[in-house]
Coordinates of C-alpha atoms in Angstrom, one line a residue:
X20 CA -15.2 -30.4 -52.8
X21 CA -16.6 -31.6 -49.6
X22 CA -19.9 -31.5 -49.0
X23 CA -21.5 -28.7 -46.6
X24 CA -22.9 -30.4 -43.5
X25 CA -24.3 -26.9 -42.5
X26 CA -26.3 -26.4 -45.5
X27 CA -30.0 -26.9 -45.1
X28 CA -30.2 -28.5 -48.6
X29 CA -27.6 -30.9 -48.0
X30 CA -29.1 -31.9 -44.7
X31 CA -32.7 -32.4 -46.0
X32 CA -31.3 -34.4 -49.1
X33 CA -29.0 -36.4 -46.9
X34 CA -31.0 -39.5 -45.9
X35 CA -32.1 -40.1 -49.4
X36 CA -28.7 -39.6 -51.1
X37 CA -26.5 -41.4 -48.7
X38 CA -28.6 -44.8 -49.4
X39 CA -27.5 -44.2 -53.0
X40 CA -23.9 -43.8 -52.1
X41 CA -23.2 -46.2 -49.5
X42 CA -23.7 -50.0 -50.8
X43 CA -25.7 -52.0 -48.1
X44 CA -26.4 -48.9 -45.9
X45 CA -29.3 -50.6 -44.4
X46 CA -27.4 -53.9 -43.7
X47 CA -24.7 -51.8 -42.1
X48 CA -27.4 -50.8 -39.2
X49 CA -28.7 -54.2 -38.9
X50 CA -25.4 -55.5 -38.2
X51 CA -24.3 -53.0 -35.4
X52 CA -27.7 -53.6 -33.9
X53 CA -27.2 -57.3 -33.7
X54 CA -23.5 -56.9 -32.5
X55 CA -24.6 -54.5 -29.8
X56 CA -27.3 -56.6 -28.7
X57 CA -25.1 -59.7 -28.5
X58 CA -22.7 -57.5 -26.3
X59 CA -24.7 -55.1 -24.2
X60 CA -27.1 -54.9 -21.4
X61 CA -30.6 -53.9 -21.5
X62 CA -29.9 -50.6 -19.7
X63 CA -26.7 -49.7 -21.8
X64 CA -25.4 -46.1 -22.3
X65 CA -24.2 -45.7 -26.2
X66 CA -22.3 -42.7 -27.5
X67 CA -23.1 -42.1 -31.2
X68 CA -20.3 -39.8 -32.7
X69 CA -21.5 -38.2 -35.8
X70 CA -25.1 -38.9 -35.3
X71 CA -26.0 -37.1 -38.8
X72 CA -29.6 -36.5 -39.3
X73 CA -30.7 -39.3 -36.6
X74 CA -31.3 -42.4 -38.8
X75 CA -29.1 -44.6 -37.0
X76 CA -30.5 -43.2 -33.6
X77 CA -34.2 -43.8 -34.6
X78 CA -33.3 -47.3 -35.8
X79 CA -31.7 -48.2 -32.3
X80 CA -34.5 -46.2 -30.4
X81 CA -37.2 -48.1 -31.9
X82 CA -35.6 -51.6 -31.0
X83 CA -34.4 -50.9 -27.5
X84 CA -36.7 -48.9 -25.1
X85 CA -34.1 -49.0 -22.3
X86 CA -30.9 -48.1 -23.9
X87 CA -29.6 -44.5 -23.5
X88 CA -27.7 -42.5 -26.0
X89 CA -25.6 -39.7 -26.1
X90 CA -25.5 -38.1 -29.7
X91 CA -22.7 -35.9 -30.9
X92 CA -22.3 -34.1 -34.1
X93 CA -20.3 -30.9 -35.3
X94 CA -22.8 -29.7 -37.4
X95 CA -25.8 -27.9 -35.8
X96 CA -28.0 -28.3 -38.7
X97 CA -27.7 -32.2 -38.5
X98 CA -28.0 -32.0 -34.9
X99 CA -31.3 -30.1 -35.0
X100 CA -32.6 -32.7 -37.7
X101 CA -31.8 -35.5 -35.6
X102 CA -33.5 -33.7 -32.3
X103 CA -36.7 -33.3 -34.6
X104 CA -36.6 -37.0 -35.4
X105 CA -36.2 -37.9 -31.8
X106 CA -39.2 -35.4 -30.9
X107 CA -41.5 -37.1 -33.2
X108 CA -40.7 -40.5 -31.6
X109 CA -41.3 -39.0 -28.2
X110 CA -38.3 -40.3 -27.0
X111 CA -36.3 -37.7 -25.8
X112 CA -35.8 -38.8 -22.2
X113 CA -33.4 -41.6 -23.8
X114 CA -31.1 -39.1 -25.9
X115 CA -28.7 -36.3 -24.8
X116 CA -27.5 -34.2 -27.7
X117 CA -24.2 -32.4 -27.9
X118 CA -23.0 -30.1 -30.4
X119 CA -19.4 -30.3 -31.4
X120 CA -16.6 -32.9 -31.8
X121 CA -15.2 -35.5 -29.5
X122 CA -13.5 -32.8 -27.0
X123 CA -17.0 -31.9 -26.1
X124 CA -18.0 -35.1 -24.7
X125 CA -19.1 -34.7 -21.0
X126 CA -16.2 -35.9 -18.7
X127 CA -18.2 -37.5 -16.2
X128 CA -19.8 -40.0 -18.5
X129 CA -18.6 -43.2 -19.4
X130 CA -20.3 -45.4 -22.0
X131 CA -20.7 -49.2 -22.8
X132 CA -20.3 -48.8 -26.7
X133 CA -19.4 -46.1 -29.0
X134 CA -20.3 -46.1 -32.7
X135 CA -18.6 -44.1 -35.4
X136 CA -20.4 -45.0 -38.6
X137 CA -19.2 -43.2 -41.8
X138 CA -17.3 -40.6 -39.7
X139 CA -13.7 -41.4 -39.6
X140 CA -13.0 -40.9 -43.1
X141 CA -13.8 -37.3 -42.7
X142 CA -11.1 -36.7 -40.1
X143 CA -7.7 -35.7 -41.0
X144 CA -5.0 -38.2 -40.5
X145 CA -3.4 -36.1 -38.2
X146 CA -6.3 -35.8 -35.8
X147 CA -7.2 -39.6 -35.9
X148 CA -5.0 -40.5 -32.9
X149 CA -6.8 -37.8 -30.5
X150 CA -10.3 -38.8 -32.1
X151 CA -10.0 -42.4 -31.0
X152 CA -8.2 -41.6 -27.8
X153 CA -11.0 -39.5 -26.7
X154 CA -13.6 -41.9 -27.8
X155 CA -11.5 -44.8 -25.7
X156 CA -11.1 -42.6 -22.7
X157 CA -15.2 -42.2 -22.4
X158 CA -16.0 -46.0 -22.7
X159 CA -16.1 -48.1 -19.8
X160 CA -13.7 -50.9 -19.2
X161 CA -14.3 -53.4 -21.7
X162 CA -16.6 -51.0 -23.6
X163 CA -16.8 -51.8 -27.3
X164 CA -16.1 -49.6 -30.5
X165 CA -18.0 -50.2 -33.9
X166 CA -16.6 -48.3 -36.8
X167 CA -17.3 -48.3 -40.7
X168 CA -15.6 -46.5 -43.0
X169 CA -14.0 -45.7 -46.4
X170 CA -10.7 -47.6 -46.7
X171 CA -7.9 -46.6 -48.9
X172 CA -8.2 -48.5 -52.2
X173 CA -5.9 -48.7 -55.1
X174 CA -7.9 -51.4 -57.2
X175 CA -9.8 -49.7 -60.1
X176 CA -12.0 -52.8 -60.3
X177 CA -13.5 -52.0 -56.9
X178 CA -14.0 -48.3 -57.9
X179 CA -15.7 -49.5 -61.3
X180 CA -17.8 -52.1 -59.1
X181 CA -18.8 -49.2 -56.7
X182 CA -19.9 -47.1 -59.7
X183 CA -22.2 -50.0 -60.9
X184 CA -23.6 -50.6 -57.4
X185 CA -24.3 -46.9 -57.1
X186 CA -25.9 -46.6 -60.5
X187 CA -28.2 -49.5 -59.5
X188 CA -29.2 -47.4 -56.3
X189 CA -30.2 -44.7 -58.3
X190 CA -27.2 -42.4 -58.7
X191 CA -26.8 -40.8 -62.2
X192 CA -23.7 -41.0 -64.3
X193 CA -22.7 -37.6 -63.5
X194 CA -23.4 -38.1 -59.8
X195 CA -21.2 -41.5 -59.8
X196 CA -18.2 -39.4 -61.5
X197 CA -18.6 -36.6 -58.8
X198 CA -18.6 -39.3 -56.2
X199 CA -15.6 -41.1 -57.6
X200 CA -13.8 -37.8 -57.6
X201 CA -14.8 -36.9 -54.2
X202 CA -12.9 -40.0 -53.1
X203 CA -9.9 -38.9 -54.6
X204 CA -9.7 -35.7 -52.7
X205 CA -12.2 -35.2 -50.1
X206 CA -11.6 -38.1 -47.8
X207 CA -8.8 -38.9 -45.4
X208 CA -8.7 -42.8 -45.8
X209 CA -6.2 -45.4 -44.5
X210 CA -5.7 -49.1 -45.1
X211 CA -7.4 -51.6 -42.8
X212 CA -4.0 -52.6 -41.5
X213 CA -3.1 -49.1 -40.8
X214 CA -6.7 -48.5 -39.2
X215 CA -6.3 -51.7 -37.0
X216 CA -2.8 -50.3 -35.8
X217 CA -4.4 -47.1 -35.2
X218 CA -6.9 -48.4 -32.7
X219 CA -4.2 -50.5 -31.2
X220 CA -1.9 -47.4 -30.6
X221 CA -5.1 -45.5 -29.1
X222 CA -5.8 -48.2 -26.3
X223 CA -8.1 -50.7 -28.0
X224 CA -7.5 -54.4 -28.2
X225 CA -9.2 -57.4 -29.9
X226 CA -9.6 -55.2 -32.8
X227 CA -11.0 -57.1 -36.0
X228 CA -13.4 -56.8 -39.1
X229 CA -17.0 -57.4 -38.7
X230 CA -18.2 -56.2 -42.5
X231 CA -16.8 -55.3 -45.7
X232 CA -18.6 -54.3 -48.9
X233 CA -16.0 -53.3 -51.4
X234 CA -13.9 -50.6 -49.8
X235 CA -16.2 -49.8 -47.2
X236 CA -15.0 -52.0 -44.0
X237 CA -16.3 -52.1 -40.4
X238 CA -14.1 -52.8 -37.3
X239 CA -14.9 -53.8 -33.6
X240 CA -12.3 -53.1 -30.8
X241 CA -12.6 -53.4 -27.1
X242 CA -11.3 -51.0 -24.5
X243 CA -8.5 -52.7 -22.3
X244 CA -9.6 -53.6 -18.8
X245 CA -7.5 -51.7 -16.4
X246 CA -5.0 -53.2 -14.3
X247 CA -5.4 -56.5 -16.0
X248 CA -2.3 -58.1 -14.8
X249 CA -2.4 -56.6 -11.3
X250 CA -3.3 -60.1 -9.7
X251 CA -0.2 -61.5 -11.2
X252 CA 2.2 -58.9 -10.3
X253 CA 0.8 -59.1 -6.7

């Protein structure tokens, strides 16, 4: 059964528990930050889809005092936790919070980059094209998308390896078994090739992998520049 992200207990335990579940959780955010720094201007505006409790947001706010953020999450409990985190940092002026899914994004704003870290595997397969199209449509020309998600895996050795990693990170045997069972029924995973094709079909170009730990993989993609061939046609 999928976790209830509106549950106060789940929200309260999330930050500690996620580090036991996801191999290299801290490294993921270091990589994302490094890529953003290499691609964005000092006054960039970044969309965070599925901001959760705000760890990702806090990490970036502490490093980039001039970046602005729009943080989106369908769970009000998660969003309120993230808001409290930003309030403690005294950085409310840098962040706009949106309660809802990507259909609730403000039409008048376009972003330099969008992040969907550990989000898309919760989106049903039939809804993924709309999910990524709405993100694409809210990016500036040449804006970038960074994702990181659980991919479809048919290799039992990788599942065993993940089990040992999670045991080393503090999960119990029972929790590991629950995690592996959830992977079978609670997530909407696709293969890397299908994920790349999905991003291409929703308007992205230059889609490639920037990170992989076992069956978790990150992709980077760029929004196509409008009228890219207009000069040749004219």
